Short mmCIF file of C-alpha atoms and ligand atoms in Angstrom, two decimals:
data_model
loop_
_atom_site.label_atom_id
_atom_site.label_comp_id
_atom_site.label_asym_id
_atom_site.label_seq_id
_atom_site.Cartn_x
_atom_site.Cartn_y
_atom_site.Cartn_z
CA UNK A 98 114.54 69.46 92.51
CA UNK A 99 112.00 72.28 92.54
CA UNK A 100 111.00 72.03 89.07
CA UNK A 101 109.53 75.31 87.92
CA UNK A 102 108.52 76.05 91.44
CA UNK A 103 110.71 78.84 93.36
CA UNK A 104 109.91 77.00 96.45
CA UNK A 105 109.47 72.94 97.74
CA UNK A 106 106.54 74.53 99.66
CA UNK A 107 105.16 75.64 96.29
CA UNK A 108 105.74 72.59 94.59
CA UNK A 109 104.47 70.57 97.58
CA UNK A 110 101.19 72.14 97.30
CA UNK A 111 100.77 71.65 93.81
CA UNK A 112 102.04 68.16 93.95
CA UNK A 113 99.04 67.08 95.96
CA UNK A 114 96.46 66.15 93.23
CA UNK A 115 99.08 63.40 92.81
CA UNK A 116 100.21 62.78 96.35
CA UNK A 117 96.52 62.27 97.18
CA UNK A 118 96.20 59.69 94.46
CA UNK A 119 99.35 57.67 95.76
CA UNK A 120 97.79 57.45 99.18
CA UNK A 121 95.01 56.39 97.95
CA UNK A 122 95.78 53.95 95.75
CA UNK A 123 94.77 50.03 96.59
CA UNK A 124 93.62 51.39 99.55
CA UNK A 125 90.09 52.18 98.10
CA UNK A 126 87.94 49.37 96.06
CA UNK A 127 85.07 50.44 94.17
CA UNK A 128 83.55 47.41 92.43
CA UNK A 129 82.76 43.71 94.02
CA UNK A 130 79.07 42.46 94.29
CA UNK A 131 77.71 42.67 97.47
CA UNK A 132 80.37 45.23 98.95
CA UNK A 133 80.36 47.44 96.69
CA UNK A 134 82.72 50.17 97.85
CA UNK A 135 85.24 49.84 100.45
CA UNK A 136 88.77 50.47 102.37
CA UNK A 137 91.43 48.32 102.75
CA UNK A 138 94.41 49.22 104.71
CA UNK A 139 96.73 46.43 104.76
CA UNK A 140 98.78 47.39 107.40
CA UNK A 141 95.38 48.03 110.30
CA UNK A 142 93.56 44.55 108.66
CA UNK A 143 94.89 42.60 111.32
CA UNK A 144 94.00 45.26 114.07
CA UNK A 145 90.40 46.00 112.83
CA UNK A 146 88.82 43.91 115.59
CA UNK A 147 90.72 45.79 118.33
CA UNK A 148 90.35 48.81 117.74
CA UNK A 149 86.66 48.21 117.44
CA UNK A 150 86.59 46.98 120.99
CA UNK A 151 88.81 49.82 122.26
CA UNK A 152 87.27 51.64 124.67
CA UNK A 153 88.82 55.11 123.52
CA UNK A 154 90.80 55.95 120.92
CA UNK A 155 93.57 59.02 121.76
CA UNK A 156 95.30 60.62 118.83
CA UNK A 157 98.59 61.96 119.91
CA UNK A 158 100.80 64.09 117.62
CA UNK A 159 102.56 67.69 117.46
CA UNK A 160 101.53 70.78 115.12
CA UNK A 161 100.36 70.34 111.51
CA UNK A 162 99.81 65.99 112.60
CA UNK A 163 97.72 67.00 115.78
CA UNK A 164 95.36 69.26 113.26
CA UNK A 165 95.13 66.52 110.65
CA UNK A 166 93.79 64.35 113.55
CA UNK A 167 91.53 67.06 115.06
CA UNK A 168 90.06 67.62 111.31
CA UNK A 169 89.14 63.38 110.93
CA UNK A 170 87.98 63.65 114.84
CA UNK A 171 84.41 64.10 113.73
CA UNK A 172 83.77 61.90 110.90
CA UNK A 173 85.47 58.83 113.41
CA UNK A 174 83.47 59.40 116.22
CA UNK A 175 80.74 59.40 113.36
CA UNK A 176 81.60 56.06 111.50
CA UNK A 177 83.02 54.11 115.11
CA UNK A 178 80.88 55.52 117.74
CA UNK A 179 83.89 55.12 119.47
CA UNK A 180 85.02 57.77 122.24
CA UNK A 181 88.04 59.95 119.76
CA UNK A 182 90.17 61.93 122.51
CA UNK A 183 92.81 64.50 121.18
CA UNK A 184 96.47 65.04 122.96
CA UNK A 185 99.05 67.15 122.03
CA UNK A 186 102.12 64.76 122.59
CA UNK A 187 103.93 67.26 125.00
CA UNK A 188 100.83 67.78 127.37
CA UNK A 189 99.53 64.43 127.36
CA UNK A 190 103.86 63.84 128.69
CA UNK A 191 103.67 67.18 131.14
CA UNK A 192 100.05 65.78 132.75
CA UNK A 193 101.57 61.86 132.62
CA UNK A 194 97.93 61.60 131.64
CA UNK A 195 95.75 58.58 131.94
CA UNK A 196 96.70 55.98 128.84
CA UNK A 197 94.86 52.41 129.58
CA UNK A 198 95.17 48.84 128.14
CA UNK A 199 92.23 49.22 126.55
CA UNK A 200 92.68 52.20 124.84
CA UNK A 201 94.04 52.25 120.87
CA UNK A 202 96.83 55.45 120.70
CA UNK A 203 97.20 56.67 117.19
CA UNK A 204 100.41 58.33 116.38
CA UNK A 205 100.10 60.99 113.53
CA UNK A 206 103.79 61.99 112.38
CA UNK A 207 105.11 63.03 108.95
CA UNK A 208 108.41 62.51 110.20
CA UNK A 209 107.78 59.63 112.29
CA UNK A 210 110.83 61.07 114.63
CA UNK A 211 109.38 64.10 116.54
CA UNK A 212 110.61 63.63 120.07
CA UNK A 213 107.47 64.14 121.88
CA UNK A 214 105.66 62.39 119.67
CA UNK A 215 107.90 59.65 120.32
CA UNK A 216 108.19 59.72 123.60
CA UNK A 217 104.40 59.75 124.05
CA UNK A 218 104.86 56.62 122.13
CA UNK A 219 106.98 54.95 124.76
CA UNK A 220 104.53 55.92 127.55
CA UNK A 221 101.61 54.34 125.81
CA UNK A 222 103.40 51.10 125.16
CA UNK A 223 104.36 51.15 128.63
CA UNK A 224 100.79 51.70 129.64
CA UNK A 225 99.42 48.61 127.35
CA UNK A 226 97.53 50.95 124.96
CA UNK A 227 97.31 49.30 121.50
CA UNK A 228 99.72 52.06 119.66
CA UNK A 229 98.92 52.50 115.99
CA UNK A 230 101.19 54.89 113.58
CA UNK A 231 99.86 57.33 110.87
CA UNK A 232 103.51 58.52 109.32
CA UNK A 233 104.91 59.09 106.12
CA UNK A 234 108.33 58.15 106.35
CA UNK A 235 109.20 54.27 106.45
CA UNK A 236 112.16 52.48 108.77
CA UNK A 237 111.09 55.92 110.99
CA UNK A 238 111.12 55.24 115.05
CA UNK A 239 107.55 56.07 115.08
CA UNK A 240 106.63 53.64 111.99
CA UNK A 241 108.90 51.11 113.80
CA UNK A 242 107.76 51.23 117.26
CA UNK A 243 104.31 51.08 116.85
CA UNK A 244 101.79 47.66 116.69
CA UNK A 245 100.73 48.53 113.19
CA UNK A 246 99.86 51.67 111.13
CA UNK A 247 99.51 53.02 107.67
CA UNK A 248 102.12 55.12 105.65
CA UNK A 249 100.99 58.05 104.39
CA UNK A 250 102.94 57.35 100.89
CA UNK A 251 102.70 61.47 100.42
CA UNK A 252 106.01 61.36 99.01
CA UNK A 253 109.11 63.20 100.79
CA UNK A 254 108.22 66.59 101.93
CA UNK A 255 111.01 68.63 102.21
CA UNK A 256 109.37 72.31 102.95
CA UNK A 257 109.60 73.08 106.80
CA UNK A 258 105.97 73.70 106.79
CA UNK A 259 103.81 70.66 106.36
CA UNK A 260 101.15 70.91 103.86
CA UNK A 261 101.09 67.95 101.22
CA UNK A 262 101.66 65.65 104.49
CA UNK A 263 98.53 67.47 106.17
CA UNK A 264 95.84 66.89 103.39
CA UNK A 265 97.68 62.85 103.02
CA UNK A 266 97.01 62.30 106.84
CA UNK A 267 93.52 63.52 106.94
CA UNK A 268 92.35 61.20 103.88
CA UNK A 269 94.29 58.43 105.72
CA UNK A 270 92.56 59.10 109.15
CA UNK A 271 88.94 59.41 106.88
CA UNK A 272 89.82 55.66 105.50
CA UNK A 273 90.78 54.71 108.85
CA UNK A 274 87.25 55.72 110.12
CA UNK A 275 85.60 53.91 107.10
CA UNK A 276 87.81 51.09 107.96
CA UNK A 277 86.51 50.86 111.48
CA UNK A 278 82.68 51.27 110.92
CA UNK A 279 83.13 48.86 107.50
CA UNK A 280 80.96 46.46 109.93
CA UNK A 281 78.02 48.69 110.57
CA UNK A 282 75.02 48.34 107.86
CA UNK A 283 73.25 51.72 109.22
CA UNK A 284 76.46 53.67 107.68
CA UNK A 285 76.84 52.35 104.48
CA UNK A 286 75.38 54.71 102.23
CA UNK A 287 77.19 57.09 103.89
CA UNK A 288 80.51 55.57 103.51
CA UNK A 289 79.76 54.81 99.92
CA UNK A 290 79.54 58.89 99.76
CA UNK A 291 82.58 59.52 101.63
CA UNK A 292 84.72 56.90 99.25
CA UNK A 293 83.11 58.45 95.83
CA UNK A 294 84.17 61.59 97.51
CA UNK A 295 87.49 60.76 98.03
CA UNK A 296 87.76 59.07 94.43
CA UNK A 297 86.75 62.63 93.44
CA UNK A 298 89.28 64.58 95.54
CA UNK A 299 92.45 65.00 93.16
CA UNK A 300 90.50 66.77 90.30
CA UNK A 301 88.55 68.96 93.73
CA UNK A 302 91.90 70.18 94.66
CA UNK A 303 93.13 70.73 91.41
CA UNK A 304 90.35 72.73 90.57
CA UNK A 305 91.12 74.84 94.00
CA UNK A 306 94.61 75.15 93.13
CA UNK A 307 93.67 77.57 90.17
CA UNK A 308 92.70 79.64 92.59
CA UNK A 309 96.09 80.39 93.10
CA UNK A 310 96.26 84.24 91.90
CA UNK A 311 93.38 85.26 93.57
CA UNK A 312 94.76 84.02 97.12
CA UNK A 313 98.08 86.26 95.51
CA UNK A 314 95.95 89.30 95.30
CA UNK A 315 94.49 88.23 98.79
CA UNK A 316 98.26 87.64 100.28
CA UNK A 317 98.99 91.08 99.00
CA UNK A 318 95.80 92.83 100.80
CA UNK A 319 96.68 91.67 103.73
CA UNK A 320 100.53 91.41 103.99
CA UNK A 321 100.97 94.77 105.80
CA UNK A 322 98.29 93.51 108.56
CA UNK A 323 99.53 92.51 112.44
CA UNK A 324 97.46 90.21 112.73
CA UNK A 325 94.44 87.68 111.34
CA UNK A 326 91.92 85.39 112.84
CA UNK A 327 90.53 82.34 111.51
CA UNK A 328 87.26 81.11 112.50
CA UNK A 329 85.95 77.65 111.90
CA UNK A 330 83.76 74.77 113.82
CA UNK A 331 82.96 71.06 113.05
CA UNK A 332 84.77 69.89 110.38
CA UNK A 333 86.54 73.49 109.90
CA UNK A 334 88.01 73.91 113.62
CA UNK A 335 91.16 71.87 112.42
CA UNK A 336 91.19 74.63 109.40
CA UNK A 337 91.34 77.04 111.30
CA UNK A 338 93.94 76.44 113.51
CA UNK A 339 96.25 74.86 110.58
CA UNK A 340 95.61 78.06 108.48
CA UNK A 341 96.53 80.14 111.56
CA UNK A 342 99.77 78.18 112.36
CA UNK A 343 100.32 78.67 108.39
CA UNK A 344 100.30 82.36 108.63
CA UNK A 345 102.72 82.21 111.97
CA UNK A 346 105.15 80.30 110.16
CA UNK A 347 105.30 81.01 106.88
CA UNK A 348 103.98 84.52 106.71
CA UNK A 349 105.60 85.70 110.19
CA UNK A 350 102.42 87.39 111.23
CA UNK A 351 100.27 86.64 114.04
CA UNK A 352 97.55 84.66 113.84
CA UNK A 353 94.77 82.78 115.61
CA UNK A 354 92.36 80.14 115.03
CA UNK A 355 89.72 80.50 117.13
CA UNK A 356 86.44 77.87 117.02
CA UNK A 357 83.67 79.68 116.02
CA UNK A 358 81.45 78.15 118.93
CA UNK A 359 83.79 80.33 121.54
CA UNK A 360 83.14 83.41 119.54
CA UNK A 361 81.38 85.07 122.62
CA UNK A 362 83.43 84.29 125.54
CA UNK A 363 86.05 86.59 124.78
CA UNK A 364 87.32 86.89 120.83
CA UNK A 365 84.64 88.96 120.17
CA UNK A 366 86.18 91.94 122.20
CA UNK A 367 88.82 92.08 119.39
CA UNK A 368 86.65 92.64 116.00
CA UNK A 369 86.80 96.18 114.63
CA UNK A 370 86.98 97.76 111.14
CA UNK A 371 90.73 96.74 110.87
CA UNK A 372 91.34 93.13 112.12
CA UNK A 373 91.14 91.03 109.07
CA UNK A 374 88.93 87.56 109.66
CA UNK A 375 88.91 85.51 107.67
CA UNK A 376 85.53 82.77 108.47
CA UNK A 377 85.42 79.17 106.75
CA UNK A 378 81.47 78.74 105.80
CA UNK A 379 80.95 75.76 103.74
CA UNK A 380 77.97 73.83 103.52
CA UNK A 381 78.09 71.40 106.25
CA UNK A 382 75.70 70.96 109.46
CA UNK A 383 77.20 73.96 111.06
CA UNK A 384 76.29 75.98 108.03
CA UNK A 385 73.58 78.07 109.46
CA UNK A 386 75.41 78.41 112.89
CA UNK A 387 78.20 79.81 110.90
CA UNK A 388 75.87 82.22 108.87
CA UNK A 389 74.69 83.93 112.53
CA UNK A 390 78.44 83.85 113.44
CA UNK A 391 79.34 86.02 110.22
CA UNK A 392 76.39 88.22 110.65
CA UNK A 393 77.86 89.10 114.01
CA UNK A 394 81.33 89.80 113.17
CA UNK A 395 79.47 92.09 110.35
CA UNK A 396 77.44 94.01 112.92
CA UNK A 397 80.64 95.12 114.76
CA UNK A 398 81.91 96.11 111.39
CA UNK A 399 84.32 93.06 110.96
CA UNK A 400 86.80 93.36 107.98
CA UNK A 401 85.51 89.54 106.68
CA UNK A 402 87.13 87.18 104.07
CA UNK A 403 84.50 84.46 103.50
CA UNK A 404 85.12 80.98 102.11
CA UNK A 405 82.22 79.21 101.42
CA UNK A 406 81.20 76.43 98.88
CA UNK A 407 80.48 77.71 95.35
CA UNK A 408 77.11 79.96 94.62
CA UNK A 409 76.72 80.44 98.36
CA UNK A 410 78.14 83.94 98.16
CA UNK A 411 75.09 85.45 98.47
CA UNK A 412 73.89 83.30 101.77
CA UNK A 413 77.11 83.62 103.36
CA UNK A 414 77.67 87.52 102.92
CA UNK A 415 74.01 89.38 102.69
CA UNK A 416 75.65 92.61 103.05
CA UNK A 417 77.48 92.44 100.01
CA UNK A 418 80.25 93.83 101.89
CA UNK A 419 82.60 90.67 102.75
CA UNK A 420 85.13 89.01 100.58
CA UNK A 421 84.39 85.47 99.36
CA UNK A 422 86.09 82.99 98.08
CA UNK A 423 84.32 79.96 96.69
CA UNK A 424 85.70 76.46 96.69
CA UNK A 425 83.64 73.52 95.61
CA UNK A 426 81.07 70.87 97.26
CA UNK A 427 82.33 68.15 98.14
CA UNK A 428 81.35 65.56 100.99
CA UNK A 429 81.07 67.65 104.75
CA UNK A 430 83.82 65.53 106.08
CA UNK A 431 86.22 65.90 103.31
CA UNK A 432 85.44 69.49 103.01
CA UNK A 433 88.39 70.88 105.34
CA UNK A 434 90.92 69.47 102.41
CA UNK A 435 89.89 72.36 100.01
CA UNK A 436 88.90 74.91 102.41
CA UNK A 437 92.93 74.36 103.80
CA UNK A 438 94.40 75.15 100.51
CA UNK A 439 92.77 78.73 100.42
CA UNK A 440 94.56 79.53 104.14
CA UNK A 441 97.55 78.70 102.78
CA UNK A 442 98.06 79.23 98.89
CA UNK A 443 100.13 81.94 99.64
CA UNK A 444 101.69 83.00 102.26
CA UNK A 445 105.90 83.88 101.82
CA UNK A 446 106.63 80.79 100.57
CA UNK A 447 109.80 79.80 102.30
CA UNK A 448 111.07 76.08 102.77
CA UNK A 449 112.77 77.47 105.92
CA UNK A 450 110.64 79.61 108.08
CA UNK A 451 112.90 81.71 111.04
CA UNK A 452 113.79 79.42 114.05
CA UNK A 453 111.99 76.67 112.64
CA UNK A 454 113.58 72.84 112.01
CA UNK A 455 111.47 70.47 109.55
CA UNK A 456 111.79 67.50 112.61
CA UNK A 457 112.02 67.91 116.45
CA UNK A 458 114.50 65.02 117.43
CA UNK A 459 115.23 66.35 120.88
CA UNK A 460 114.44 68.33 123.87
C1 UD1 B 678 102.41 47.45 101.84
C2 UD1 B 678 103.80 47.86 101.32
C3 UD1 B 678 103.64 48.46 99.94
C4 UD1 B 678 102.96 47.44 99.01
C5 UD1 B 678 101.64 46.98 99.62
C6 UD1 B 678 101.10 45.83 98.79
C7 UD1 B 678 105.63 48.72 102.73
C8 UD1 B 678 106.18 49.82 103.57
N1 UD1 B 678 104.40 48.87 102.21
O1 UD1 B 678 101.60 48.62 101.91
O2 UD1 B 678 104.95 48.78 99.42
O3 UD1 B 678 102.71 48.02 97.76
O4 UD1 B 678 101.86 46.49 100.96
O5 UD1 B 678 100.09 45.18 99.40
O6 UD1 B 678 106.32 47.75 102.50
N2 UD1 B 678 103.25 50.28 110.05
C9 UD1 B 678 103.44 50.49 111.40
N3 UD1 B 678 103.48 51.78 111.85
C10 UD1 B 678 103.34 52.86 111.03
C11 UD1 B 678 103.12 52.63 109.65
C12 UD1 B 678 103.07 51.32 109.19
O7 UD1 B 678 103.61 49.54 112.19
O8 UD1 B 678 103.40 54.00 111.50
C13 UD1 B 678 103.26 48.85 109.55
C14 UD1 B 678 101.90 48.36 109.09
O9 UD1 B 678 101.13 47.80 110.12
C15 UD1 B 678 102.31 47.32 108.05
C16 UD1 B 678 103.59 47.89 107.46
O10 UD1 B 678 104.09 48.82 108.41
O11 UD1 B 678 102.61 46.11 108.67
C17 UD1 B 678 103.37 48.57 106.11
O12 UD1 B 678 102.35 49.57 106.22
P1 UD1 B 678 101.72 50.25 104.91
O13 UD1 B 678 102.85 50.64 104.01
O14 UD1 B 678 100.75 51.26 105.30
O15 UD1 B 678 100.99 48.94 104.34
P2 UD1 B 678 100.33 48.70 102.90
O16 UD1 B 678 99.53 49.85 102.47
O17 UD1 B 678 99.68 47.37 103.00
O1 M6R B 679 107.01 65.27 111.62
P1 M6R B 679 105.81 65.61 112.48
O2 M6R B 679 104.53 65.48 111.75
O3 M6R B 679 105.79 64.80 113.77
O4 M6R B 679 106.02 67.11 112.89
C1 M6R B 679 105.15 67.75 113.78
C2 M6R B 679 105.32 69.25 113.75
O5 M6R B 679 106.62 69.61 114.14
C3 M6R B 679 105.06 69.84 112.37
O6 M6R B 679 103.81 69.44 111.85
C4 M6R B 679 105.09 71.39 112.39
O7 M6R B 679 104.01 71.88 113.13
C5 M6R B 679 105.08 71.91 110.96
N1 M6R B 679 106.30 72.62 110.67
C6 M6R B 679 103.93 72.86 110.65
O8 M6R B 679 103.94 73.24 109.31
#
């Protein structure tokens, strides 16, 4: 039932003040004496010790999943100081790369049944990696097949293009790094941050969520274009290549996201007075690196669309001349939740985009 929403995609985007909550809930304690604020994911408590000792730990998923993981990639190399390698689950198949006994293989699937994903699965297990699953649907293969895990409890999403699912699997992967560094003393006023964050993340989005007819007006500026490019870095890659695969899918227009960092070796070439860009600038340690990068793109005339945290406008955009849209502060790590919602807001809004299936059961 779509409610008063013309689309699920719609309604799933709107639903996620709540979907948040429900994957967060008894998952994150405030309160207790000593320990004051922690995680508890009851289906990794077992595991903990583990995965601490892993020597790597390889996330493995498909699309929308294998951004979610890229966007927590920094904050759990932060809170572990464990080794986080990415894999796409079809490469990691095509190279038969290297998967070791000691290694912890997390699974990141809405579904739980995309084939590659799955089949990764069975080459890890074969390989002796510890295999841990990050899905939202329970009794799937993935969720079954794997050592241990955590549901996503985003609620079923029935839109072909994954967003409620997306935001649900980054806050998981975020309490999965807090989980994992809950033993290190150095990072606990830090984690305390990240978890009053996250408390603090339903009434964040909802508050982005208004932004809804300005992204409209946006969607409408640029719905004649043949192309857009995303730029992001740190925390924001994973934005940027989720808001591009957005675009592709739901907007049928081509679109790249393209880390800011490799802005020189080649994208530049492309920026003139007509290619929209669209840069994600919010107040994190690559702020200032980002600032140089948009002052670039403006000196070879760049048509910019600037999202940056709230009263930055001015620092981000000194021209005057760039779009901005302003989301609000919230921890660096947690940041690429809100940013997200701005790439995709509005795009066409269909449940079924051309050629696309919601799962990827076989070859
Ligand atoms: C579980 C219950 C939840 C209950 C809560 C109370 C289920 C599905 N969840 O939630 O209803 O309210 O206890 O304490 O019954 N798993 C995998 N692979 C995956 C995902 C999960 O092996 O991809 C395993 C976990 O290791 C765990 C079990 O499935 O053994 C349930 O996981 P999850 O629902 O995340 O656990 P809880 O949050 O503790
Ligand atoms: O169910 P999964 O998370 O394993 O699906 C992976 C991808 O097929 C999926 O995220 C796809 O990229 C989405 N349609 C993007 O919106």
């Amino acid at each position: 039932n779509k409610g008063k929403y013309e689309h699920y995609m719609q309604k799933e985007i709107h639903e996620q003040p709540e979907s948040l909550t429900t994957t967060m809930r008894g998952r994150l304690i405030r309160g207790g004496s000593c320990k004051s604020k922690s995680v508890l994911l009851g289906g990794l408590k077992d595991h903990l010790k583990i995965i601490r000792r892993s020597r790597r730990i390889v996330f493995i998923g498909c699309g929308t999943s294998y951004n979610a993981a890229l966007a927590a990639r920094p904050i759990l190399e932060e809170l572990s100081g464990i080794p986080v390698a990415m894999e796409i689950a079809s490469d990691l198949l095509d190279r038969q790369g290297p998967i070791y006994r000691e290694d912890t293989t997390v699974f990141v699937s809405q579904s739980g049944e995309t084939a590659d994903t799955l089949r990764a699965l069975e080459y890890a297990l074969e390989n002796g990696a510890l295999c841990v699953g990050i899905t939202n649907t329970v009794g799937s293969a993935i969720a079954r097949n794997t050592h241990c895990g955590v549901h996503i409890n985003a609620g079923c999403e029935i839109g072909v293009a994954s967003t409620k699912a997306y935001t649900s699997q980054i806050v998981v992967m975020a309490m999965l790094a807090l989980a994992i560094g809950d033993d290190t003393i150095s990072s606990q006023a830090r984690r305390e941050a990240i978890i009053d964050g996250l408390f603090d993340l339903p009434s964040k989005v909802k508050e982005v969520l208004k932004l809804d007819q300005e992204m409209n007006d946006l969607a409408k500026l640029l719905i004649a274009e043949q192309s857009l490019l995303v730029f992001g870095r740190g925390y924001n890659y994973a934005t940027a290549l989720e808001g591009a695969l957005k675009v592709k899918e739901v907007a049928l227009m081509h679109s790249e996201g393209i880390l800011a960092g490799e802005m020189k070796h080649g994208p530049l070439a492309l920026v003139d007075e007509n290619l929209p860009i669209v840069v994600v600038a919010t107040r994190d340690a690559c702020f200032s690196k980002q600032q140089s990068v948009i002052q670039q793109l403006h000196a070879r005339k760049g048509r910019l669309i600037v999202m940056c945290t709230k009263g930055d406008a001015a620092s981000v955009c000194v021209s005057g001349s760039c779009r901005i849209i302003e989301v609000p502060q919230v921890e660096d790590c947690l940041q690429p939740l809100l940013a997200y919602h701005l790439t995709v807001l509005r795009g066409h809004n269909v449940d079924q985009p051309r050629n696309l299936a919601k799962s990827y059961t076989s070859k």
